[in-house]
Coordinates of C-alpha atoms in Angstrom, one line a residue:
Chain A
M121 CA 54.1 95.4 178.3
P122 CA 55.8 98.3 177.0
N123 CA 58.8 99.6 179.3
N124 CA 58.9 103.6 178.8
A125 CA 62.2 103.9 181.0
V126 CA 64.4 101.7 178.0
K127 CA 65.6 104.1 175.9
W128 CA 67.9 102.4 173.6
I129 CA 68.9 99.1 173.4
A130 CA 72.1 97.3 173.0
A131 CA 72.8 94.4 171.3
D132 CA 75.7 91.8 170.5
W133 CA 74.7 89.2 168.2
G134 CA 77.4 86.5 167.4
T135 CA 77.4 83.2 165.5
T136 CA 75.8 81.3 168.2
H137 CA 74.2 84.1 170.4
L138 CA 72.3 87.1 170.9
R139 CA 72.8 89.1 173.9
V140 CA 70.6 92.0 174.4
W141 CA 71.0 95.1 176.9
L142 CA 67.8 97.2 177.9
M143 CA 69.1 100.4 178.8
D144 CA 67.5 104.0 180.4
G145 CA 68.3 107.8 180.0
A146 CA 71.3 107.3 182.2
D147 CA 72.7 104.2 180.3
Q148 CA 72.2 102.2 183.3
V149 CA 70.8 98.5 182.1
I150 CA 67.2 97.8 183.6
G151 CA 67.4 94.7 182.1
H152 CA 69.5 92.0 180.2
R153 CA 68.2 89.3 177.7
S154 CA 70.1 86.6 175.8
S155 CA 68.8 84.0 172.8
S156 CA 70.6 81.3 171.4
R157 CA 69.6 82.9 167.9
G158 CA 72.7 83.4 166.6
M159 CA 73.4 85.2 163.3
G160 CA 74.7 81.4 162.4
G161 CA 70.9 80.2 161.9
L162 CA 69.1 82.8 160.7
S163 CA 68.7 84.2 157.2
P164 CA 68.4 88.3 156.2
D165 CA 64.6 88.2 157.4
A166 CA 64.4 86.2 160.1
F167 CA 66.9 89.0 162.0
E168 CA 64.0 91.1 163.5
P169 CA 61.7 88.5 163.9
A170 CA 64.5 87.0 166.1
L171 CA 64.8 90.5 167.7
L172 CA 61.2 91.3 168.5
E173 CA 61.0 87.7 170.2
C174 CA 63.9 88.5 172.6
I175 CA 62.7 92.3 173.5
G176 CA 59.1 92.9 171.8
E177 CA 57.6 92.7 175.2
D178 CA 59.6 95.1 176.4
L179 CA 60.1 97.7 173.6
P180 CA 58.9 101.2 174.3
D181 CA 55.8 102.6 172.6
K182 CA 58.3 105.2 170.4
E183 CA 60.9 104.6 168.1
T184 CA 64.5 103.1 170.1
P185 CA 67.7 103.0 168.8
V186 CA 69.1 99.5 168.9
V187 CA 72.9 99.4 168.6
V188 CA 74.1 96.4 167.5
C189 CA 77.5 94.7 166.7
G190 CA 78.8 91.5 165.8
M191 CA 78.3 88.9 163.1
A192 CA 74.7 90.4 162.6
G193 CA 76.8 93.1 160.4
A194 CA 78.7 90.0 158.2
R195 CA 77.1 89.5 154.6
Q196 CA 74.8 86.5 155.2
G197 CA 74.1 88.6 158.4
W198 CA 71.0 91.0 159.0
T199 CA 72.7 93.8 156.5
E200 CA 76.0 93.7 155.7
A201 CA 77.7 96.4 157.2
P202 CA 80.8 97.5 155.3
Y203 CA 84.8 97.2 157.6
A204 CA 86.0 100.5 158.8
A205 CA 89.8 99.9 157.3
V206 CA 92.8 100.6 159.9
P207 CA 93.9 102.8 161.0
C208 CA 91.3 104.7 162.4
K209 CA 89.3 104.8 165.7
V210 CA 87.0 102.1 166.9
P211 CA 83.9 103.1 165.0
G212 CA 80.6 104.3 166.4
V213 CA 77.1 104.9 165.4
E214 CA 78.4 107.6 162.7
R215 CA 79.7 104.6 160.6
A216 CA 76.8 102.0 161.1
T217 CA 74.7 100.6 158.5
R218 CA 70.6 100.6 159.2
A219 CA 69.0 97.9 158.9
P220 CA 65.3 97.7 157.6
T221 CA 62.5 96.9 159.9
Q222 CA 58.7 96.3 159.8
D223 CA 58.2 97.8 162.6
T224 CA 58.7 101.5 163.3
R225 CA 59.5 101.4 166.7
L226 CA 62.9 99.6 166.0
K227 CA 65.7 102.0 164.8
V228 CA 68.4 99.6 163.8
Y229 CA 72.5 100.1 163.5
I230 CA 74.8 97.7 162.7
L231 CA 78.2 98.8 163.7
P232 CA 81.3 98.0 161.2
G233 CA 84.2 95.7 161.9
L234 CA 87.7 96.0 161.5
S235 CA 89.7 95.3 158.1
Q236 CA 93.2 95.3 157.4
A237 CA 94.0 95.3 153.7
K238 CA 97.4 93.5 153.9
P239 CA 98.7 91.3 155.7
A240 CA 94.7 90.8 155.3
D241 CA 92.6 90.0 158.4
V242 CA 89.1 91.0 159.6
M243 CA 86.9 91.3 162.8
R244 CA 83.5 91.7 163.8
G245 CA 82.7 92.2 167.7
E246 CA 86.0 92.6 169.0
E247 CA 86.4 96.1 168.0
T248 CA 83.5 97.2 170.4
Q249 CA 85.5 95.1 173.3
I250 CA 88.4 97.4 172.5
G251 CA 86.0 100.5 172.1
G252 CA 84.7 99.3 175.7
F253 CA 88.0 99.1 176.9
L254 CA 89.3 102.2 175.8
A255 CA 86.5 103.8 177.2
G256 CA 87.7 103.2 180.7
E257 CA 91.7 104.0 179.5
P258 CA 91.4 106.4 176.6
K259 CA 94.8 106.9 176.9
F260 CA 96.0 103.8 176.4
D261 CA 98.8 103.0 173.9
G262 CA 100.1 99.4 173.3
V263 CA 98.6 96.4 172.3
L264 CA 95.3 94.7 173.4
C265 CA 95.3 90.6 173.4
L266 CA 91.8 89.0 172.9
P267 CA 91.8 85.2 173.6
G268 CA 89.1 83.4 171.9
T269 CA 88.3 81.0 169.2
H270 CA 89.9 83.1 167.2
C271 CA 92.5 85.2 169.4
K272 CA 92.7 89.0 168.0
W273 CA 96.2 91.1 168.7
A274 CA 95.7 94.5 168.4
H275 CA 98.4 97.6 168.2
I276 CA 96.2 100.7 169.6
S277 CA 98.4 104.3 169.2
A278 CA 96.5 107.9 169.7
E279 CA 92.9 106.4 169.9
E280 CA 93.2 104.4 167.0
V281 CA 93.8 100.7 166.0
V282 CA 97.0 101.0 164.0
S283 CA 97.0 97.4 163.1
F284 CA 95.7 93.8 164.2
R285 CA 96.4 90.5 163.7
T286 CA 94.2 87.2 163.9
Y287 CA 95.0 83.8 165.2
M288 CA 93.2 80.4 165.1
T289 CA 94.8 79.0 168.1
G290 CA 91.4 78.3 169.7
E291 CA 90.1 76.5 166.9
L292 CA 93.2 74.6 166.5
F293 CA 92.8 73.3 170.1
S294 CA 89.7 72.4 169.8
L295 CA 89.7 70.2 166.2
L296 CA 93.0 68.8 167.6
S297 CA 91.9 67.8 171.1
K298 CA 88.6 66.8 169.7
Q299 CA 88.8 65.3 166.4
S300 CA 92.0 64.4 165.7
V301 CA 94.3 61.0 166.3
L302 CA 95.3 63.3 169.1
R303 CA 91.7 63.0 171.2
F304 CA 92.6 59.5 172.7
S305 CA 95.6 61.3 174.4
I306 CA 94.1 64.0 175.9
G307 CA 92.3 64.5 178.7
D308 CA 90.5 67.5 180.7
G309 CA 93.0 68.8 183.3
W310 CA 96.4 70.7 183.8
D311 CA 99.8 70.7 184.1
E312 CA 101.3 74.0 184.6
A313 CA 105.3 72.8 184.0
A314 CA 104.0 71.1 181.1
F315 CA 102.4 74.4 179.7
E316 CA 105.2 76.3 180.0
E317 CA 108.0 74.0 178.8
A318 CA 105.5 73.2 175.8
L319 CA 105.7 77.2 175.1
T320 CA 109.4 77.9 175.4
D321 CA 109.9 74.7 173.2
T322 CA 107.7 76.3 170.4
L323 CA 108.7 79.9 170.9
S324 CA 112.4 79.2 170.7
R325 CA 111.8 76.2 167.7
P326 CA 108.5 77.6 166.2
A327 CA 108.9 74.4 162.9
G328 CA 109.2 72.2 165.8
I329 CA 105.6 72.1 166.1
G330 CA 104.8 69.9 163.0
A331 CA 106.5 67.2 164.8
D332 CA 105.7 67.9 168.4
L333 CA 102.1 67.5 168.0
F334 CA 102.3 63.6 167.5
S335 CA 104.8 63.1 169.9
L336 CA 101.6 63.9 172.0
R337 CA 100.4 60.7 170.5
A338 CA 103.9 59.3 170.6
A339 CA 104.6 59.9 174.1
Q340 CA 101.2 58.4 175.5
L341 CA 101.6 55.2 173.7
L342 CA 105.3 54.6 174.8
H343 CA 105.9 56.0 177.9
D344 CA 102.3 56.9 179.5
Q345 CA 102.2 60.5 179.6
S346 CA 99.4 61.4 181.5
P347 CA 96.4 63.2 179.4
D348 CA 96.7 66.5 182.1
V349 CA 99.9 67.0 180.8
A350 CA 99.1 65.9 177.0
R351 CA 96.2 69.0 177.1
A352 CA 98.6 71.5 179.1
R353 CA 101.5 70.6 176.4
L354 CA 99.4 71.1 173.1
S355 CA 97.8 74.3 174.6
G356 CA 101.4 75.1 175.1
L357 CA 102.8 74.3 171.6
L358 CA 99.8 76.6 170.2
I359 CA 99.7 79.4 171.8
G360 CA 103.9 79.3 171.8
L361 CA 103.5 79.3 168.2
E362 CA 100.8 82.6 168.5
L363 CA 103.3 84.2 170.9
A364 CA 106.2 83.7 168.2
A365 CA 104.2 85.0 165.1
A366 CA 103.1 87.8 167.5
K367 CA 106.2 88.6 169.2
P368 CA 106.5 91.8 167.2
Y369 CA 103.2 92.8 168.4
W370 CA 104.2 92.5 172.1
I371 CA 107.9 92.6 172.2
G372 CA 108.7 96.2 174.2
Q373 CA 105.1 97.3 174.3
E374 CA 102.4 97.3 177.1
V375 CA 100.2 94.3 176.7
V376 CA 96.8 93.8 178.3
I377 CA 94.7 90.6 178.1
L378 CA 91.1 91.2 178.0
G379 CA 89.7 88.2 179.8
D380 CA 89.4 86.1 182.9
D381 CA 89.0 82.9 181.8
T382 CA 91.4 80.1 182.2
L383 CA 92.6 80.5 178.5
A384 CA 92.9 84.7 179.3
Q385 CA 95.2 82.9 182.0
A386 CA 97.1 80.9 180.4
Y387 CA 97.8 83.5 177.8
E388 CA 99.4 85.8 180.7
L389 CA 101.3 82.9 182.2
G390 CA 103.1 82.4 178.8
L391 CA 103.5 86.2 178.2
K392 CA 105.2 86.6 181.7
S393 CA 107.2 83.4 181.2
Q394 CA 108.8 85.9 178.1
S395 CA 109.2 88.6 180.6
A396 CA 106.8 90.7 178.3
W397 CA 105.3 93.7 180.2
C398 CA 101.7 92.4 180.6
R399 CA 98.5 92.7 182.5
R400 CA 94.8 91.3 182.6
V401 CA 92.0 92.8 182.6
P402 CA 88.2 91.2 182.5
A403 CA 86.9 91.0 179.6
E404 CA 82.9 90.7 181.3
G405 CA 81.3 94.3 180.4
A406 CA 83.9 95.3 177.5
T407 CA 81.2 94.7 174.7
L408 CA 78.4 96.3 176.5
Q409 CA 80.9 99.2 177.7
G410 CA 81.9 99.6 173.8
L411 CA 78.3 99.5 172.4
K412 CA 77.6 102.7 175.2
A413 CA 80.7 104.4 173.7
A414 CA 79.2 104.0 170.2
H415 CA 76.0 105.1 171.5
A416 CA 77.1 108.1 172.5
Q417 CA 77.4 109.6 169.5
L418 CA 74.2 108.9 168.7
K419 CA 73.2 111.3 171.6
A420 CA 76.1 113.8 171.2
S421 CA 74.4 113.9 167.2
S422 CA 70.6 114.4 168.4
Chain B
M1068 CA 86.5 25.8 147.4
P1069 CA 90.3 25.5 148.9
N1070 CA 92.8 27.0 146.8
N1071 CA 95.8 24.6 147.4
A1072 CA 98.2 26.9 145.4
V1073 CA 97.7 29.5 148.1
K1074 CA 100.7 29.0 150.1
W1075 CA 100.7 32.1 152.4
I1076 CA 98.5 35.5 152.9
A1077 CA 99.9 38.5 152.9
A1078 CA 97.4 41.7 154.4
D1079 CA 97.6 45.2 155.0
W1080 CA 95.6 45.7 158.4
G1081 CA 94.8 49.4 158.7
T1082 CA 92.4 51.5 161.2
T1083 CA 89.7 51.7 158.0
H1084 CA 91.0 48.8 155.6
L1085 CA 92.0 45.1 155.2
R1086 CA 93.8 44.5 152.1
V1087 CA 94.8 40.7 151.6
W1088 CA 97.0 39.0 149.0
L1089 CA 96.9 35.6 148.2
M1090 CA 100.4 34.4 147.5
D1091 CA 101.5 31.1 145.6
G1092 CA 104.9 29.3 145.9
A1093 CA 106.7 31.7 143.9
D1094 CA 105.6 34.6 145.8
Q1095 CA 103.1 35.6 143.2
V1096 CA 100.1 37.2 143.7
I1097 CA 97.2 34.6 142.7
G1098 CA 94.5 36.7 144.2
H1099 CA 93.7 39.9 146.0
R1100 CA 91.0 40.6 148.3
S1101 CA 89.4 44.2 150.4
S1102 CA 87.5 44.8 152.9
S1103 CA 86.2 47.4 154.8
R1104 CA 86.6 46.1 158.0
G1105 CA 89.6 47.9 159.4
M1106 CA 90.8 47.7 163.0
G1107 CA 89.6 50.7 163.9
G1108 CA 85.7 49.0 164.1
L1109 CA 86.7 45.9 165.3
S1110 CA 87.4 43.9 168.9
P1111 CA 90.3 41.9 169.2
D1112 CA 87.9 38.5 169.1
A1113 CA 86.1 40.2 165.7
F1114 CA 89.7 40.1 164.1
E1115 CA 89.5 36.3 163.0
P1116 CA 86.2 36.3 161.5
A1117 CA 86.4 39.2 159.9
L1118 CA 89.9 37.5 158.6
L1119 CA 87.4 34.7 157.5
E1120 CA 84.8 36.4 155.9
C1121 CA 87.3 38.0 153.2
I1122 CA 89.3 34.7 152.7
G1123 CA 87.9 32.0 154.3
E1124 CA 87.0 30.2 150.7
D1125 CA 90.6 30.9 149.4
L1126 CA 92.1 29.0 152.3
P1127 CA 94.0 25.9 151.7
D1128 CA 93.0 22.6 153.7
K1129 CA 96.4 22.8 155.6
E1130 CA 97.7 25.7 158.1
T1131 CA 99.0 28.4 155.9
P1132 CA 100.8 31.5 157.1
V1133 CA 99.2 35.0 157.4
V1134 CA 101.8 37.9 157.7
V1135 CA 99.8 41.0 158.6
C1136 CA 101.0 44.5 159.3
G1137 CA 99.3 47.7 160.5
M1138 CA 96.8 48.4 163.2
A1139 CA 95.8 44.7 163.5
G1140 CA 98.9 44.8 166.2
A1141 CA 98.1 48.3 168.1
R1142 CA 97.4 48.0 172.1
Q1143 CA 93.4 48.0 170.9
G1144 CA 94.0 45.5 167.5
W1145 CA 93.9 42.0 167.4
T1146 CA 96.9 41.2 169.4
E1147 CA 99.2 43.7 170.7
A1148 CA 102.7 43.4 168.9
P1149 CA 105.5 45.2 170.7
Y1150 CA 107.1 48.1 168.4
A1151 CA 110.8 47.6 167.4
A1152 CA 112.9 50.2 169.0
V1153 CA 115.2 52.2 166.3
P1154 CA 118.0 52.2 165.5
C1155 CA 117.3 48.7 163.8
K1156 CA 116.4 46.7 160.7
V1157 CA 113.1 46.8 159.4
P1158 CA 111.5 43.7 161.4
G1159 CA 110.8 40.8 159.5
V1160 CA 108.5 37.5 161.1
E1161 CA 111.1 36.7 163.3
R1162 CA 110.2 40.0 165.3
A1163 CA 106.2 39.0 165.1
T1164 CA 104.1 38.3 167.5
R1165 CA 101.6 35.2 167.0
A1166 CA 98.1 36.0 167.2
P1167 CA 95.6 33.3 168.3
T1168 CA 93.0 31.7 166.1
Q1169 CA 90.6 29.3 166.5
D1170 CA 90.7 27.9 162.8
T1171 CA 93.8 25.8 162.8
R1172 CA 94.3 26.4 158.7
L1173 CA 95.3 30.4 160.2
K1174 CA 98.9 30.7 161.6
V1175 CA 99.3 33.9 162.4
Y1176 CA 102.3 36.6 162.3
I1177 CA 101.8 40.4 163.1
L1178 CA 104.4 42.4 162.4
P1179 CA 105.6 45.1 165.0
G1180 CA 105.8 48.8 164.3
L1181 CA 108.4 50.2 165.3
S1182 CA 108.9 53.0 168.2
Q1183 CA 111.3 55.5 168.9
A1184 CA 112.1 56.9 173.0
K1185 CA 113.0 60.4 172.6
P1186 CA 111.8 62.2 170.6
A1187 CA 108.7 60.2 171.1
D1188 CA 107.4 58.6 167.8
V1189 CA 105.9 55.8 166.6
M1190 CA 105.0 54.2 163.5
R1191 CA 102.9 50.7 162.4
G1192 CA 102.1 50.0 158.6
E1193 CA 104.6 52.7 157.4
E1194 CA 107.7 50.4 158.4
T1195 CA 106.3 47.5 155.9
Q1196 CA 106.5 49.9 153.1
I1197 CA 110.0 50.8 153.8
G1198 CA 111.0 47.4 153.8
G1199 CA 109.2 47.0 150.7
F1200 CA 111.5 50.2 149.4
L1201 CA 114.3 48.9 150.8
A1202 CA 114.3 45.3 149.5
G1203 CA 114.4 46.9 146.1
E1204 CA 117.0 49.1 146.6
P1205 CA 119.0 47.3 150.1
K1206 CA 122.1 50.0 149.8
F1207 CA 120.5 53.0 150.2
D1208 CA 121.6 55.5 152.2
G1209 CA 119.6 58.3 152.5
V1210 CA 116.1 59.7 153.8
L1211 CA 112.2 58.1 153.2
C1212 CA 109.4 60.6 153.1
L1213 CA 106.3 58.8 152.8
P1214 CA 103.1 61.4 152.4
G1215 CA 99.8 60.9 154.0
T1216 CA 97.5 61.6 157.0
H1217 CA 100.3 61.7 158.9
C1218 CA 103.7 61.8 156.7
K1219 CA 106.4 59.8 158.4
W1220 CA 110.1 60.8 157.5
A1221 CA 112.7 57.9 158.2
H1222 CA 116.5 58.2 157.8
I1223 CA 117.9 55.2 156.5
S1224 CA 121.5 54.0 156.9
A1225 CA 123.4 50.4 157.0
E1226 CA 120.2 49.2 156.3
E1227 CA 118.6 50.0 159.5
V1228 CA 116.1 52.6 160.4
V1229 CA 118.2 55.1 162.0
S1230 CA 115.7 57.6 163.1
F1231 CA 111.9 58.5 162.0
R1232 CA 109.0 61.6 162.7
T1233 CA 105.8 62.3 162.4
Y1234 CA 103.9 65.4 161.0
M1235 CA 100.4 65.7 161.1
T1236 CA 99.9 67.5 158.2
G1237 CA 97.9 65.7 156.2
E1238 CA 95.1 65.4 159.4
L1239 CA 95.7 69.4 160.0
F1240 CA 95.4 70.5 156.0
S1241 CA 91.7 68.0 156.4
L1242 CA 90.7 69.8 159.7
L1243 CA 91.2 73.1 158.8
S1244 CA 89.6 72.7 155.3
K1245 CA 86.6 70.9 156.0
Q1246 CA 85.7 71.6 159.9
S1247 CA 87.3 75.2 160.6
V1248 CA 85.8 78.7 159.5
L1249 CA 88.8 78.1 156.9
R1250 CA 86.1 76.0 155.0
F1251 CA 83.4 78.4 153.7
S1252 CA 87.1 79.8 151.7
I1253 CA 88.8 77.2 150.4
G1254 CA 87.7 74.8 147.4
D1255 CA 89.3 71.5 145.1
G1256 CA 91.5 73.2 142.7
W1257 CA 94.7 74.0 142.7
D1258 CA 97.0 76.6 142.0
E1259 CA 100.8 75.9 142.2
A1260 CA 102.2 79.5 142.2
A1261 CA 100.0 80.0 145.3
F1262 CA 101.3 76.6 146.8
E1263 CA 104.8 77.8 146.2
E1264 CA 104.7 81.1 147.6
A1265 CA 103.3 80.2 150.7
L1266 CA 105.6 77.1 151.3
T1267 CA 108.3 79.1 150.6
D1268 CA 106.8 82.2 153.1
T1269 CA 106.6 79.3 155.9
L1270 CA 109.7 77.5 155.1
S1271 CA 111.8 81.4 155.9
R1272 CA 108.9 82.1 158.4
P1273 CA 107.4 79.4 160.2
A1274 CA 106.1 81.3 163.3
G1275 CA 103.8 82.9 160.6
I1276 CA 101.3 80.4 160.1
G1277 CA 99.7 81.2 162.8
A1278 CA 98.4 84.4 161.7
D1279 CA 98.6 83.3 157.5
L1280 CA 96.0 80.5 158.6
F1281 CA 93.5 82.6 159.1
S1282 CA 94.2 85.6 156.3
L1283 CA 92.9 82.9 154.1
R1284 CA 89.7 83.8 155.1
A1285 CA 89.8 87.3 155.5
A1286 CA 92.0 87.5 151.8
Q1287 CA 88.2 86.1 150.6
L1288 CA 86.3 88.6 152.3
L1289 CA 88.3 91.5 151.8
H1290 CA 90.4 90.8 148.1
D1291 CA 87.7 88.0 146.3
Q1292 CA 90.6 85.4 146.8
S1293 CA 89.9 82.1 144.9
P1294 CA 88.5 78.9 146.7
D1295 CA 91.5 77.5 144.5
V1296 CA 93.9 79.7 145.5
A1297 CA 93.0 79.2 149.6
R1298 CA 93.4 75.4 148.9
A1299 CA 96.9 75.5 147.6
R1300 CA 98.1 78.3 149.8
L1301 CA 96.5 76.2 152.8
S1302 CA 98.4 72.9 151.6
G1303 CA 101.9 75.1 150.9
L1304 CA 101.7 76.6 154.5
L1305 CA 101.0 73.0 155.9
I1306 CA 103.8 71.3 154.0
G1307 CA 105.9 74.4 154.2
L1308 CA 106.0 73.9 158.1
E1309 CA 106.7 70.3 157.6
L1310 CA 109.3 70.9 155.9
A1311 CA 110.8 73.8 158.3
A1312 CA 110.5 71.1 161.1
A1313 CA 112.2 68.6 158.9
K1314 CA 114.7 70.3 157.5
P1315 CA 117.4 68.4 159.2
Y1316 CA 116.1 65.4 157.5
W1317 CA 116.4 66.6 154.0
I1318 CA 119.4 68.7 154.0
G1319 CA 122.5 67.2 152.4
Q1320 CA 120.8 63.6 151.9
E1321 CA 119.0 62.0 149.4
V1322 CA 115.3 62.3 149.6
V1323 CA 113.0 59.5 148.1
I1324 CA 109.2 60.2 148.5
L1325 CA 107.0 57.3 148.3
G1326 CA 104.1 58.0 146.4
D1327 CA 102.0 58.7 143.3
D1328 CA 98.8 60.9 143.8
T1329 CA 99.3 64.6 144.2
L1330 CA 99.7 65.0 148.0
A1331 CA 103.5 63.1 147.2
Q1332 CA 103.9 65.5 143.8
A1333 CA 103.1 68.4 146.3
Y1334 CA 105.9 67.4 148.4
E1335 CA 108.4 66.8 145.9
L1336 CA 107.5 70.6 144.3
G1337 CA 108.6 72.1 147.7
L1338 CA 111.4 69.8 148.2
K1339 CA 112.4 70.9 144.8
S1340 CA 111.8 74.3 145.4
Q1341 CA 113.9 74.4 148.2
S1342 CA 116.9 72.6 145.8
A1343 CA 116.9 69.4 147.7
W1344 CA 118.0 66.2 146.3
C1345 CA 114.8 64.6 145.5
R1346 CA 113.3 62.0 143.7
R1347 CA 109.8 60.2 143.9
V1348 CA 108.9 56.5 143.9
P1349 CA 105.9 54.6 142.8
A1350 CA 104.4 53.8 146.7
E1351 CA 102.0 51.1 144.9
G1352 CA 103.3 47.9 145.4
A1353 CA 105.9 48.5 148.6
T1354 CA 103.5 47.6 151.2
L1355 CA 103.3 44.0 149.5
Q1356 CA 107.2 43.9 148.6
G1357 CA 107.5 44.4 152.4
L1358 CA 105.2 41.6 153.6
K1359 CA 107.2 39.2 150.9
A1360 CA 110.0 40.7 153.0
A1361 CA 109.2 39.7 156.1
H1362 CA 107.7 36.5 154.6
A1363 CA 111.3 35.5 153.5
Q1364 CA 112.4 35.4 156.6
L1365 CA 110.2 32.7 157.5
K1366 CA 110.8 30.5 154.4
A1367 CA 114.6 31.2 155.1
S1368 CA 114.2 29.5 159.0
S1369 CA 112.1 26.9 157.8

């Protein structure tokens, strides 16, 4: 039955998942739903039914704003939400694209991602995490690092995203450890000393990674290198390459790593081993905070 | 029926394929067979039946030497043929491992691969191609480059393999172009100028490849970069990283690229753009020449 305490709906619609929060008039979460109907498996006309399947029973009787971030706004998504070009503030609903709906209770705003013309780069979804972090620390001046499949580094200054870069480190780790010849040599464990050594090697000599990768296989065949050491070394080589490339971002800047998982911890370890000035803050909640900040504009304008 | 003109058999037994040549007493090829029963799909006791299936009808009535190179000698292969450690000459049958057979007509010699303790590296099969090249140019002093899934660079001097390194460039290209997010942006074509530009970028700034990879995706989304340009750029970035890492091999050395396909041509283009001293020779036949050279030792000792 309709839940008239719901005043608006926050949604993070990624490639593989949909996460939805039911919000009351005081921006408190009064319900949480999730679904595996990610953007990757949906044609444009399947988004509204997927959303209704997830939250239809909770919808109040009257028109309700739904603020959406993520891949739902991609060209192959629900409705393309054009990118906002950096430098710019994290865009809120004033720059959102309305998605057409049959159900008149839904008033859907799809937030834009960010783009950078040169070097060419894009993000969709992470800008909302950045917005969530900045809601808590609006005067932050420094660099945000968002580890993940595609790690993002964003330079923040004067309340704007000045520039950003994307590194495919997480995806490379997954492909190499699961689908390349290295899969025979890589385990599930960890070895911190091996991680740091490999990271330092690559930072000081980035090109070496070309041959160092195959050595992970050879070292097992010749020297019985343990699969845990190999996994930590692979991570160290790849994060080392990323830190070498991202050096202009972290040298002499305050770096905040947004994340609490082992991957975020590996980035922290790597940066600290290079004496970078960094701290780690939980990512949990950043997306919701960002959606709240985006929605606040709607309240302000109504 | 038995073919008594066959005096010995040469075999290249890789992970995915088996190629066999029937040789007469003057080292001329009198027959060629191939099979998709590569080492990857065979348990140790399945090698002899697979070989007999391929050449059983051609076998003469009497004991016949079979000289095998490649992954059949790996730990998971027919019989492990221990590596020969560099620096060393390309090993011939005097260092081969005999594989046990039921069929008394078969006298199987599995050639060793090469190993290097530090930096850890191994090869199995390519050493026979190197031996084939050296059979034609025994006084060669310089560097051999063998492009492929795992490209090998070998320093040759005084008729020995002095050192070598393996680069996973071909496998990385395949994983990134077919299985990563980049697959949406990469076509089948080619653009030579884009290849050279990307190669030069990475050679001068190897760490940049971290972010340059994702830019292949972003440049398509933002600037409609053509899929052919993206494919050539990806190849240029990866070969550029390899050439940066392999610089100690090719600077001031004569480099011979063993290969005649488009991949070998790309390496030649890349090296020549860096004013390296290089030439390209056909790989076709190098393995057979190497097997002949290995077999020659058997004739010499009998």
